CSV table of C-alpha atoms in Angstrom, one decimal:
chain,number,residue,atom,x,y,z
A,91,MET,CA,-41.3,-16.2,-38.6
A,92,GLN,CA,-37.9,-17.9,-38.8
A,93,SER,CA,-36.0,-18.8,-35.7
A,94,PHE,CA,-32.5,-18.4,-35.2
A,95,GLN,CA,-30.4,-20.3,-32.4
A,96,TYR,CA,-27.0,-18.9,-31.6
A,97,SER,CA,-24.1,-20.5,-29.6
A,98,ARG,CA,-21.7,-18.7,-27.6
A,99,ARG,CA,-19.0,-19.3,-30.1
A,100,SER,CA,-21.1,-18.0,-33.0
A,101,VAL,CA,-21.9,-14.6,-30.8
A,102,ILE,CA,-18.3,-14.1,-30.2
A,103,HIS,CA,-17.3,-14.3,-33.6
A,104,SER,CA,-20.0,-12.0,-34.6
A,105,LEU,CA,-19.1,-9.4,-32.1
A,106,VAL,CA,-15.5,-9.1,-32.9
A,107,GLY,CA,-15.5,-10.0,-36.6
A,108,GLY,CA,-14.6,-6.6,-37.5
A,109,SER,CA,-12.0,-5.8,-35.1
A,110,LEU,CA,-8.4,-5.7,-35.8
A,111,MET,CA,-8.0,-7.3,-32.4
A,112,LEU,CA,-9.9,-10.5,-33.5
A,113,PRO,CA,-7.1,-13.0,-33.1
A,114,GLY,CA,-6.3,-12.3,-29.5
A,115,ILE,CA,-9.9,-11.8,-28.6
A,116,ILE,CA,-11.1,-15.0,-30.1
A,117,SER,CA,-7.9,-16.8,-28.5
A,118,GLU,CA,-8.9,-15.5,-25.1
A,119,LEU,CA,-12.5,-15.9,-25.1
A,120,LEU,CA,-13.2,-19.2,-26.8
A,121,ALA,CA,-10.3,-20.8,-24.6
A,122,ALA,CA,-13.3,-20.9,-21.9
A,123,ASP,CA,-15.4,-22.7,-24.5
A,124,THR,CA,-13.1,-25.4,-25.1
A,125,LYS,CA,-14.7,-28.1,-23.4
A,126,PRO,CA,-14.1,-32.0,-23.9
A,127,ASP,CA,-17.5,-32.4,-26.0
A,128,ASP,CA,-16.0,-34.2,-28.6
A,129,GLY,CA,-14.6,-36.8,-26.3
A,130,ASP,CA,-15.9,-38.7,-23.1
A,131,PRO,CA,-15.4,-36.3,-20.2
A,132,LEU,CA,-15.7,-39.8,-17.9
A,133,ALA,CA,-13.5,-41.8,-19.9
A,134,PRO,CA,-10.6,-43.1,-17.6
A,135,LYS,CA,-7.5,-41.0,-17.7
A,136,PRO,CA,-4.0,-41.6,-16.8
A,137,PRO,CA,-2.8,-40.1,-13.4
A,138,HIS,CA,0.1,-37.5,-13.8
A,139,PHE,CA,2.5,-40.1,-12.0
A,140,VAL,CA,2.0,-43.4,-10.1
A,141,PRO,CA,-0.5,-43.1,-7.7
A,142,ARG,CA,-0.8,-44.7,-4.0
A,143,ALA,CA,-4.4,-44.6,-3.8
A,144,LYS,CA,-7.2,-45.5,-6.5
A,145,ARG,CA,-9.9,-44.0,-4.6
A,146,VAL,CA,-11.1,-41.9,-1.6
A,147,ILE,CA,-13.6,-42.0,1.2
A,148,PHE,CA,-14.1,-38.9,2.5
A,149,LEU,CA,-15.9,-38.7,6.1
A,150,ASN,CA,-17.1,-35.4,6.8
A,151,MET,CA,-18.3,-34.5,10.4
A,152,SER,CA,-20.7,-31.5,9.9
A,153,GLY,CA,-20.6,-28.8,12.7
A,154,GLY,CA,-17.1,-28.5,13.8
A,155,VAL,CA,-15.6,-31.5,16.0
A,156,SER,CA,-13.4,-30.2,19.1
A,157,HIS,CA,-9.9,-31.1,18.6
A,158,VAL,CA,-9.0,-30.7,22.2
A,159,ASP,CA,-11.8,-33.4,23.1
A,160,SER,CA,-10.7,-35.8,20.6
A,161,PHE,CA,-7.3,-36.0,18.8
A,162,ASP,CA,-5.3,-33.1,20.1
A,163,TYR,CA,-4.2,-34.1,23.6
A,164,LYS,CA,-3.3,-30.8,25.7
A,165,PRO,CA,-2.1,-31.7,29.3
A,166,LYS,CA,-1.8,-27.8,29.9
A,167,LEU,CA,-5.4,-27.2,29.1
A,168,ILE,CA,-6.4,-29.6,31.9
A,169,ALA,CA,-4.0,-28.1,34.3
A,170,ASP,CA,-5.2,-24.4,33.6
A,171,HIS,CA,-8.8,-25.1,33.3
A,172,ASN,CA,-10.8,-21.8,34.4
A,173,LYS,CA,-7.7,-19.7,34.1
A,174,PRO,CA,-8.1,-16.5,32.2
A,175,PHE,CA,-6.7,-16.1,28.7
A,176,ARG,CA,-6.5,-12.9,26.7
A,177,VAL,CA,-8.0,-13.9,23.3
A,178,PRO,CA,-6.2,-12.7,20.0
A,179,GLU,CA,-8.4,-10.3,17.8
A,180,LYS,CA,-8.5,-12.9,15.0
A,181,MET,CA,-10.0,-15.6,17.1
A,182,LEU,CA,-12.7,-13.4,18.6
A,183,ALA,CA,-14.5,-13.4,15.2
A,184,ALA,CA,-15.8,-16.8,16.1
A,185,PHE,CA,-17.9,-15.1,18.8
A,186,ALA,CA,-21.2,-13.2,18.5
A,187,PRO,CA,-20.6,-9.4,18.3
A,188,ASN,CA,-22.1,-9.0,21.8
A,189,ASN,CA,-19.7,-11.7,23.1
A,190,ARG,CA,-16.3,-10.2,22.1
A,191,VAL,CA,-14.9,-9.8,25.6
A,192,VAL,CA,-11.1,-10.2,25.3
A,193,GLU,CA,-10.7,-12.1,28.5
A,194,LYS,CA,-12.1,-15.6,28.3
A,195,PHE,CA,-11.4,-18.8,30.3
A,196,PHE,CA,-9.6,-22.0,29.6
A,197,LYS,CA,-11.8,-25.3,29.3
A,198,LYS,CA,-10.5,-28.6,29.9
A,199,PRO,CA,-11.7,-31.6,27.7
A,200,GLN,CA,-14.8,-33.7,28.9
A,201,TRP,CA,-13.5,-36.8,27.6
A,202,GLU,CA,-10.1,-38.7,28.9
A,203,PHE,CA,-6.9,-39.0,26.7
A,204,LYS,CA,-5.1,-42.3,26.7
A,205,GLN,CA,-2.2,-43.3,24.4
A,206,ARG,CA,-3.3,-45.8,21.9
A,207,GLY,CA,-1.8,-48.8,20.1
A,208,LYS,CA,1.9,-49.5,19.6
A,209,SER,CA,2.4,-45.9,18.3
A,210,GLY,CA,1.0,-44.4,21.5
A,211,LEU,CA,-1.1,-41.7,19.7
A,212,TRP,CA,-2.9,-40.0,22.2
A,213,ILE,CA,-6.8,-40.0,21.5
A,214,SER,CA,-9.7,-39.7,23.9
A,215,GLU,CA,-12.6,-41.8,24.9
A,216,LEU,CA,-14.7,-39.8,22.6
A,217,PHE,CA,-13.6,-42.2,20.0
A,218,PRO,CA,-12.8,-45.6,21.7
A,219,GLN,CA,-13.2,-47.8,18.6
A,220,VAL,CA,-11.5,-45.6,16.4
A,221,ALA,CA,-8.8,-45.1,18.8
A,222,GLU,CA,-8.1,-48.9,18.7
A,223,CYS,CA,-7.3,-48.1,15.0
A,224,ALA,CA,-4.4,-45.7,16.2
A,225,ASP,CA,-1.8,-47.5,14.4
A,226,ASP,CA,-3.5,-46.9,10.8
A,227,LEU,CA,-3.9,-43.3,11.4
A,228,CYS,CA,-2.1,-40.2,10.3
A,229,LEU,CA,-3.3,-37.4,12.7
A,230,ILE,CA,-2.8,-34.2,11.2
A,231,ARG,CA,-3.1,-31.7,14.2
A,232,SER,CA,-2.0,-28.5,12.4
A,233,MET,CA,-5.3,-27.8,10.1
A,234,ARG,CA,-6.3,-24.3,9.5
A,235,ASN,CA,-9.4,-23.2,7.7
A,236,ASP,CA,-10.0,-19.7,6.3
A,237,HIS,CA,-13.2,-18.7,8.0
A,238,PRO,CA,-14.9,-19.1,11.2
A,239,ASP,CA,-18.5,-19.6,10.0
A,240,HIS,CA,-20.0,-22.8,9.1
A,241,PHE,CA,-21.2,-22.0,5.4
A,242,GLN,CA,-18.0,-20.5,4.2
A,243,ALA,CA,-15.6,-23.1,6.2
A,244,THR,CA,-17.6,-26.1,4.7
A,245,LEU,CA,-17.2,-24.5,1.3
A,246,GLY,CA,-13.5,-24.2,2.0
A,247,MET,CA,-12.8,-27.6,3.1
A,248,HIS,CA,-14.7,-29.0,-0.1
A,249,THR,CA,-13.7,-26.4,-2.8
A,250,GLY,CA,-10.9,-24.8,-1.6
A,251,SER,CA,-12.6,-21.3,-1.8
A,252,VAL,CA,-14.7,-19.9,1.3
A,253,THR,CA,-16.1,-16.9,-0.9
A,254,PHE,CA,-16.9,-18.0,-4.3
A,255,ALA,CA,-18.9,-21.0,-6.0
A,256,ARG,CA,-16.1,-23.5,-7.1
A,257,PRO,CA,-16.0,-27.2,-8.0
A,258,SER,CA,-15.8,-29.7,-5.2
A,259,ILE,CA,-12.8,-31.9,-4.7
A,260,GLY,CA,-14.9,-34.7,-5.5
A,261,ALA,CA,-15.6,-33.2,-8.9
A,262,TRP,CA,-12.0,-32.3,-9.5
A,263,VAL,CA,-10.8,-36.2,-8.9
A,264,SER,CA,-13.7,-37.2,-11.4
A,265,HIS,CA,-12.1,-34.5,-13.8
A,266,GLY,CA,-8.8,-35.5,-13.3
A,267,LEU,CA,-9.2,-39.5,-13.4
A,268,GLY,CA,-12.7,-40.1,-14.9
A,269,THR,CA,-14.3,-43.5,-14.1
A,270,VAL,CA,-13.5,-47.0,-14.2
A,271,ASN,CA,-17.2,-47.9,-13.9
A,272,ARG,CA,-19.8,-46.3,-16.2
A,273,ASN,CA,-22.6,-48.0,-14.5
A,274,LEU,CA,-21.9,-46.1,-11.4
A,275,PRO,CA,-21.2,-42.2,-11.1
A,276,SER,CA,-17.6,-41.4,-10.3
A,277,PHE,CA,-18.7,-39.3,-7.5
A,278,ILE,CA,-21.2,-40.3,-4.9
A,279,VAL,CA,-22.2,-38.4,-1.7
A,280,LEU,CA,-24.0,-40.4,1.1
A,281,ALA,CA,-25.8,-37.7,3.5
A,282,PRO,CA,-29.3,-38.0,5.5
A,283,GLN,CA,-29.8,-34.3,5.3
A,284,LEU,CA,-28.6,-31.2,3.6
A,285,PRO,CA,-25.0,-30.0,4.8
A,286,TYR,CA,-24.2,-26.4,5.1
A,287,ALA,CA,-23.4,-24.8,1.6
A,288,GLY,CA,-26.3,-27.6,0.6
A,289,GLY,CA,-25.5,-29.0,-3.0
A,290,GLN,CA,-22.3,-26.8,-3.7
A,291,VAL,CA,-20.4,-29.2,-1.5
A,292,TRP,CA,-20.7,-31.7,-4.3
A,293,ALA,CA,-21.2,-29.4,-7.2
A,294,SER,CA,-19.0,-29.3,-10.3
A,295,ASP,CA,-19.7,-25.7,-11.1
A,296,PHE,CA,-17.7,-24.6,-14.2
A,297,LEU,CA,-16.3,-28.5,-14.9
A,298,PRO,CA,-18.7,-30.5,-17.0
A,299,GLY,CA,-21.9,-31.4,-15.3
A,300,CYS,CA,-21.2,-35.1,-15.3
A,301,HIS,CA,-18.5,-34.7,-12.5
A,302,GLN,CA,-20.8,-33.3,-10.0
A,303,GLY,CA,-21.7,-35.9,-7.1
A,304,THR,CA,-24.8,-38.0,-7.0
A,305,LEU,CA,-26.5,-37.6,-3.8
A,306,VAL,CA,-27.6,-40.7,-2.1
A,307,SER,CA,-29.9,-40.6,1.0
A,308,PRO,CA,-30.1,-43.5,3.4
A,309,GLY,CA,-33.5,-45.3,3.5
A,310,GLN,CA,-35.5,-47.9,1.5
A,311,GLU,CA,-34.8,-46.3,-1.6
A,312,PRO,CA,-31.5,-44.6,-1.6
A,313,ILE,CA,-31.8,-43.2,-5.0
A,314,ALA,CA,-35.2,-42.3,-6.3
A,315,ASN,CA,-36.6,-44.0,-9.4
A,316,ILE,CA,-33.8,-46.6,-9.7
A,317,LYS,CA,-36.0,-49.4,-10.5
A,318,ARG,CA,-36.9,-49.6,-14.2
A,319,ARG,CA,-40.6,-49.2,-15.0
A,320,GLN,CA,-40.0,-51.3,-18.2
A,321,PRO,CA,-39.4,-54.8,-17.2
A,322,ALA,CA,-38.3,-56.0,-20.6
A,323,THR,CA,-34.4,-55.0,-20.9
A,324,GLU,CA,-34.6,-55.4,-24.7
A,325,LEU,CA,-37.6,-52.8,-25.0
A,326,GLN,CA,-36.0,-50.5,-22.7
A,327,GLU,CA,-32.8,-50.3,-24.4
A,328,MET,CA,-34.7,-49.7,-27.8
A,329,GLU,CA,-36.6,-46.9,-26.5
A,330,LEU,CA,-33.7,-45.3,-24.8
A,331,GLY,CA,-31.5,-45.8,-28.2
A,332,LEU,CA,-34.2,-43.8,-30.0
A,333,THR,CA,-34.1,-41.1,-27.3
A,334,GLN,CA,-30.5,-41.0,-27.4
A,335,ALA,CA,-30.5,-40.4,-31.3
A,336,PHE,CA,-32.9,-37.5,-30.9
A,337,ASN,CA,-30.5,-36.2,-28.1
A,338,ARG,CA,-27.6,-36.4,-30.2
A,339,LYS,CA,-29.3,-34.5,-33.2
A,340,HIS,CA,-30.5,-32.0,-30.9
A,341,LEU,CA,-26.9,-31.7,-29.7
A,342,ALA,CA,-25.3,-31.4,-32.9
A,343,GLN,CA,-27.5,-28.5,-33.5
A,344,ARG,CA,-26.2,-26.6,-30.4
A,345,PRO,CA,-22.5,-27.1,-30.1
A,346,GLY,CA,-20.7,-26.0,-27.2
A,347,ASP,CA,-23.7,-26.5,-25.0
A,348,ALA,CA,-22.0,-27.9,-21.8
A,349,GLU,CA,-25.4,-28.3,-19.9
A,350,LEU,CA,-27.0,-30.3,-22.7
A,351,THR,CA,-24.0,-32.8,-23.1
A,352,ALA,CA,-23.9,-33.1,-19.2
A,353,ARG,CA,-27.6,-34.1,-19.4
A,354,ILE,CA,-27.1,-36.6,-22.1
A,355,LYS,CA,-24.3,-38.1,-20.4
A,356,SER,CA,-26.4,-38.2,-17.1
A,357,PHE,CA,-29.2,-40.2,-19.0
A,358,GLU,CA,-26.4,-42.9,-20.1
A,359,THR,CA,-25.1,-43.4,-16.6
A,360,ALA,CA,-28.8,-43.6,-15.1
A,361,PHE,CA,-29.3,-46.7,-17.6
A,362,GLY,CA,-26.1,-48.2,-16.3
A,363,MET,CA,-27.1,-47.5,-12.7
A,364,GLN,CA,-30.4,-49.5,-13.1
A,365,ALA,CA,-28.4,-52.5,-13.7
A,366,GLU,CA,-25.6,-52.0,-11.2
A,367,ALA,CA,-26.8,-49.6,-8.3
A,368,PRO,CA,-29.8,-52.0,-6.9
A,369,GLU,CA,-27.3,-54.4,-6.1
A,370,ALA,CA,-24.4,-52.3,-4.9
A,371,PHE,CA,-27.2,-50.9,-2.4
A,372,ASP,CA,-28.3,-54.4,-1.5
A,373,LEU,CA,-26.6,-55.5,1.9
A,374,SER,CA,-28.9,-58.6,2.1
A,375,LYS,CA,-25.7,-60.9,1.2
A,376,GLU,CA,-23.3,-59.4,3.7
A,377,SER,CA,-22.4,-61.6,6.6
A,378,ASP,CA,-23.6,-61.5,9.9
A,379,ALA,CA,-20.0,-60.9,11.0
A,380,THR,CA,-19.7,-57.9,8.8
A,381,LEU,CA,-22.8,-56.1,9.9
A,382,LYS,CA,-21.7,-56.7,13.4
A,383,LEU,CA,-18.5,-55.1,12.6
A,384,TYR,CA,-20.2,-51.9,11.5
A,385,GLY,CA,-22.9,-52.0,14.3
A,386,LEU,CA,-25.6,-52.5,11.5
A,387,PRO,CA,-28.9,-54.4,12.3
A,388,ARG,CA,-29.8,-56.8,9.3
A,389,GLY,CA,-32.3,-55.0,7.3
A,390,GLY,CA,-31.4,-51.6,8.5
A,391,THR,CA,-31.0,-48.8,5.8
A,392,ARG,CA,-30.0,-45.8,8.0
A,393,GLY,CA,-27.3,-44.4,10.1
A,394,PHE,CA,-23.7,-44.0,9.5
A,395,ALA,CA,-23.1,-47.7,9.8
A,396,TRP,CA,-25.3,-48.1,6.6
A,397,GLN,CA,-23.3,-45.2,4.9
A,398,CYS,CA,-20.0,-46.7,5.9
A,399,LEU,CA,-20.7,-50.2,4.5
A,400,VAL,CA,-22.2,-48.9,1.1
A,401,ALA,CA,-19.3,-46.7,0.9
A,402,ARG,CA,-16.9,-49.9,0.9
A,403,ARG,CA,-19.4,-51.7,-1.5
A,404,LEU,CA,-19.0,-48.6,-3.8
A,405,ALA,CA,-15.1,-48.5,-3.4
A,406,GLU,CA,-15.1,-52.3,-4.5
A,407,ARG,CA,-17.2,-51.3,-7.5
A,408,GLY,CA,-15.0,-48.7,-8.9
A,409,VAL,CA,-16.5,-45.3,-7.5
A,410,ARG,CA,-13.5,-42.9,-7.5
A,411,PHE,CA,-14.8,-40.6,-4.8
A,412,ILE,CA,-17.2,-41.4,-2.0
A,413,GLU,CA,-18.3,-38.9,0.6
A,414,LEU,CA,-20.1,-39.5,3.8
A,415,ILE,CA,-21.8,-36.7,5.6
A,416,ASP,CA,-23.0,-37.7,9.2
A,417,THR,CA,-25.7,-35.1,9.8
A,418,GLY,CA,-26.9,-31.9,8.0
A,419,ALA,CA,-26.8,-28.1,8.9
A,420,SER,CA,-28.6,-28.8,12.1
A,421,ASN,CA,-28.5,-31.2,15.1
A,422,ASN,CA,-24.7,-31.5,14.5
A,423,TRP,CA,-21.4,-30.9,16.3
A,424,ASP,CA,-21.9,-27.4,16.7
A,425,SER,CA,-21.9,-27.6,20.5
A,426,HIS,CA,-22.3,-24.0,21.6
A,427,GLY,CA,-24.5,-24.7,24.4
A,428,ASP,CA,-23.1,-28.2,25.8
A,429,MET,CA,-20.3,-30.4,24.8
A,430,ASN,CA,-22.1,-33.3,26.0
A,431,GLN,CA,-23.9,-33.2,22.7
A,432,HIS,CA,-20.4,-34.5,21.2
A,433,GLY,CA,-21.3,-37.8,22.9
A,434,PRO,CA,-24.3,-39.4,20.8
A,435,LEU,CA,-22.8,-37.9,17.7
A,436,ALA,CA,-19.8,-39.7,18.3
A,437,LYS,CA,-21.3,-43.0,19.1
A,438,ASN,CA,-23.4,-42.8,15.8
A,439,VAL,CA,-20.0,-42.8,13.7
A,440,ASP,CA,-17.3,-44.5,16.1
A,441,GLN,CA,-18.1,-48.2,15.5
A,442,PRO,CA,-19.1,-47.5,11.7
A,443,ILE,CA,-15.6,-45.9,11.0
A,444,ALA,CA,-13.7,-48.1,13.0
A,445,GLY,CA,-15.6,-51.2,11.1
A,446,LEU,CA,-14.7,-49.4,7.9
A,447,LEU,CA,-11.2,-49.4,8.3
A,448,ARG,CA,-11.0,-53.0,9.6
A,449,ASP,CA,-13.0,-54.1,6.7
A,450,LEU,CA,-10.8,-52.5,4.1
A,451,LYS,CA,-7.9,-53.8,5.8
A,452,SER,CA,-9.2,-57.3,6.1
A,453,ARG,CA,-9.8,-57.2,2.3
A,454,GLY,CA,-6.5,-55.8,1.4
A,455,MET,CA,-8.3,-52.5,0.0
A,456,LEU,CA,-6.9,-50.1,2.7
A,457,ALA,CA,-3.6,-50.0,1.0
A,458,GLU,CA,-5.4,-48.5,-2.2
A,459,THR,CA,-8.1,-46.6,-0.4
A,460,LEU,CA,-7.5,-43.3,1.2
A,461,VAL,CA,-9.8,-42.8,4.1
A,462,VAL,CA,-10.1,-39.1,5.1
A,463,TRP,CA,-11.7,-38.0,8.4
A,464,THR,CA,-12.5,-33.8,8.6
A,465,THR,CA,-14.7,-31.4,9.9
A,466,GLU,CA,-14.8,-27.6,8.8
A,467,PHE,CA,-13.1,-26.5,11.9
A,468,GLY,CA,-12.5,-27.1,15.4
A,469,ARG,CA,-13.8,-25.7,18.9
A,470,THR,CA,-12.2,-23.3,20.9
A,471,PRO,CA,-10.2,-24.0,23.9
A,472,PHE,CA,-11.8,-21.5,25.9
A,473,ASN,CA,-15.1,-19.7,26.4
A,474,THR,CA,-16.7,-16.8,28.0
A,475,GLY,CA,-17.2,-17.6,31.4
A,476,LYS,CA,-15.7,-20.1,33.8
A,477,ASP,CA,-16.9,-23.7,33.6
A,478,ALA,CA,-18.8,-22.9,30.5
A,479,LYS,CA,-20.5,-26.0,29.0
A,480,GLY,CA,-19.9,-25.3,25.3
A,481,ARG,CA,-17.3,-24.2,22.8
A,482,GLU,CA,-17.2,-21.8,19.9
A,483,HIS,CA,-16.0,-22.2,16.3
A,484,HIS,CA,-12.3,-22.4,15.7
A,485,ALA,CA,-10.6,-22.4,12.5
A,486,GLU,CA,-7.3,-21.3,13.5
A,487,ALA,CA,-6.3,-24.9,14.8
A,488,PHE,CA,-8.0,-28.2,14.6
A,489,THR,CA,-7.3,-31.8,13.6
A,490,SER,CA,-8.1,-34.1,10.6
A,491,TRP,CA,-6.8,-37.5,10.0
A,492,MET,CA,-6.0,-39.7,6.9
A,493,ALA,CA,-5.7,-43.6,7.0
A,494,GLY,CA,-4.4,-46.0,4.2
A,495,GLY,CA,-3.9,-45.0,0.5
A,496,GLY,CA,-0.1,-44.4,0.8
A,497,VAL,CA,-0.2,-42.5,4.0
A,498,LYS,CA,2.0,-43.4,7.1
A,499,GLY,CA,0.2,-45.0,10.0
A,500,GLY,CA,0.5,-44.5,13.8
A,501,MET,CA,1.8,-40.8,13.5
A,502,SER,CA,0.9,-37.3,14.1
A,503,TYR,CA,1.9,-34.5,11.9
A,504,GLY,CA,1.9,-30.9,13.1
A,505,GLU,CA,1.4,-29.0,16.4
A,506,SER,CA,-0.8,-26.5,18.0
A,507,ASP,CA,0.2,-24.6,21.1
A,508,ASP,CA,-0.1,-26.0,24.5
A,509,TYR,CA,-3.7,-24.9,24.5
A,510,GLY,CA,-4.8,-25.9,21.1
A,511,CYS,CA,-5.4,-22.3,20.1
A,512,ALA,CA,-3.0,-21.7,17.2
A,513,VAL,CA,-0.7,-23.6,15.0
A,514,THR,CA,2.7,-23.5,16.1
A,515,SER,CA,4.5,-26.1,13.6
A,516,ASN,CA,4.0,-27.6,10.3
A,517,GLU,CA,0.7,-26.0,9.3
A,518,VAL,CA,-1.6,-27.6,7.1
A,519,HIS,CA,-4.0,-25.1,5.2
A,520,ILE,CA,-6.8,-26.5,3.3
A,521,HIS,CA,-5.0,-26.0,0.0
A,522,ASP,CA,-2.2,-28.1,1.3
A,523,PHE,CA,-4.7,-30.8,2.7
A,524,HIS,CA,-6.3,-30.8,-0.7
A,525,ALA,CA,-3.0,-31.1,-2.8
A,526,THR,CA,-2.0,-33.9,-0.6
A,527,ILE,CA,-5.1,-36.1,-1.3
A,528,LEU,CA,-4.6,-35.1,-4.9
A,529,HIS,CA,-1.2,-36.2,-4.7
A,530,LEU,CA,-1.9,-39.6,-3.2
A,531,LEU,CA,-4.2,-40.3,-6.3
A,532,GLY,CA,-1.4,-39.5,-8.5
A,533,LEU,CA,-2.5,-35.9,-9.6
A,534,ASP,CA,-0.4,-32.9,-9.4
A,535,HIS,CA,-2.5,-30.1,-8.1
A,536,GLU,CA,-0.6,-27.4,-9.9
A,537,LYS,CA,-1.4,-29.3,-13.3
A,538,LEU,CA,-5.1,-30.6,-12.9
A,539,THR,CA,-6.5,-27.2,-14.0
A,540,TYR,CA,-9.8,-26.1,-16.1
A,541,ARG,CA,-9.9,-23.1,-18.4
A,542,HIS,CA,-12.8,-21.0,-17.4
A,543,ALA,CA,-13.7,-17.5,-17.9
A,544,GLY,CA,-10.4,-16.6,-19.6
A,545,ARG,CA,-8.1,-18.3,-16.9
A,546,ASP,CA,-6.9,-21.4,-15.7
A,547,TYR,CA,-8.7,-22.7,-12.4
A,548,ARG,CA,-7.7,-25.3,-9.9
A,549,LEU,CA,-8.9,-26.9,-6.5
A,550,THR,CA,-5.8,-25.1,-4.7
A,551,ASP,CA,-6.3,-21.8,-6.3
A,552,VAL,CA,-2.6,-20.3,-6.5
A,553,SER,CA,-1.2,-22.0,-3.5
A,554,GLY,CA,-0.8,-25.4,-1.7
A,555,SER,CA,2.0,-27.8,-1.1
A,556,VAL,CA,1.9,-31.4,-0.7
A,557,VAL,CA,2.4,-32.9,2.9
A,558,ARG,CA,5.2,-35.1,1.8
A,559,LYS,CA,6.1,-36.2,5.5
A,560,ILE,CA,3.0,-38.0,6.2
A,561,ILE,CA,3.4,-40.2,2.8
A,562,ALA,CA,4.9,-43.7,3.4
């Protein structure tokens, strides 16, 4: 029996071949089928305008870091501790259905705030070493997300959508700029565990699959099977060359198959990674002073210190977007029962982050590296009972920060009210946040689009504004 194989393109032509609407239907439906298969989707692309940053290191704290215990100083919250507060209906959504009593009570921060650096930024003792880098930080104290639950808020912070699967910001950056090092992925995620929303955090969704993030897990073998099984390089190249010849022939018979194209590209990248990735993850040549800066014992292969040092090494080697996730979907910053849980989590990341900022600065890299620190939302400045130990989810106002990469240091932008409950000036929605990151990379968020299912999609959907006042 003869076997027939059809591409999407040929099926569309067949279905509407006898219709008077053929030209319009073909134009609309096949627009979504227009993929850069004829070229190289990872080839370096020029930015829309001169960029301030060449790369991003995105530090994601999973679970919801309390802004009022870290970067958003509220003296009145201290003064009015245990006083009653009538919670707006919208904020009650963060509480369990059986705990939506309107009257709550203010809860003061558990860590002391001090003014830091020449800039005098107020930062708490929760992050004492990051606080020493205050003059390099741009605190955004007016962040807002669209959902108070972890899964949706994490999606929003990474993809701009809290409801639908969309490409992550790292995939968009890879799509917009390509890569300057074909031996390493353009988008790498360093994470010890799966975060909320799982792999969607680094997925490419409808973008070509080559733009999705490559997951690297701290440990003795960060990337599985990276060591070549064939010791002779020449023989391996011959074997892969033959395999690729068959792959290309297979692809030629299936035009428009984006998944197949991405798989073939992944084989090519994997071969290059065998040559360069082992060296990138080998910290043995780092000096004792550098290891001490990050707080990493010699030979250590786990912890946020390892992640931060590896991030610097990947940045040096041309990786466009490097995301670091400190924990996962459990044992994280989600301190409902006791805010003291924030203590050890902060200790895990504080010195490594400060070390990363200092190391990048000393090497002259911070000016061209945008370091972003964020969490999916903050935590409530109030709780159900007096002297409550924990805090609930709070997406209406929280703090993120940026450093380097064309951002003004030693400043804060935006404000929340006297208690940290709601944004009162210069709100930065997640779309604004993303638009600003793209802008610093030389990308216009309104022009960075991709045709899919008959419409042009972008990271910022149909909104978002660049926060120009924080740009140096």
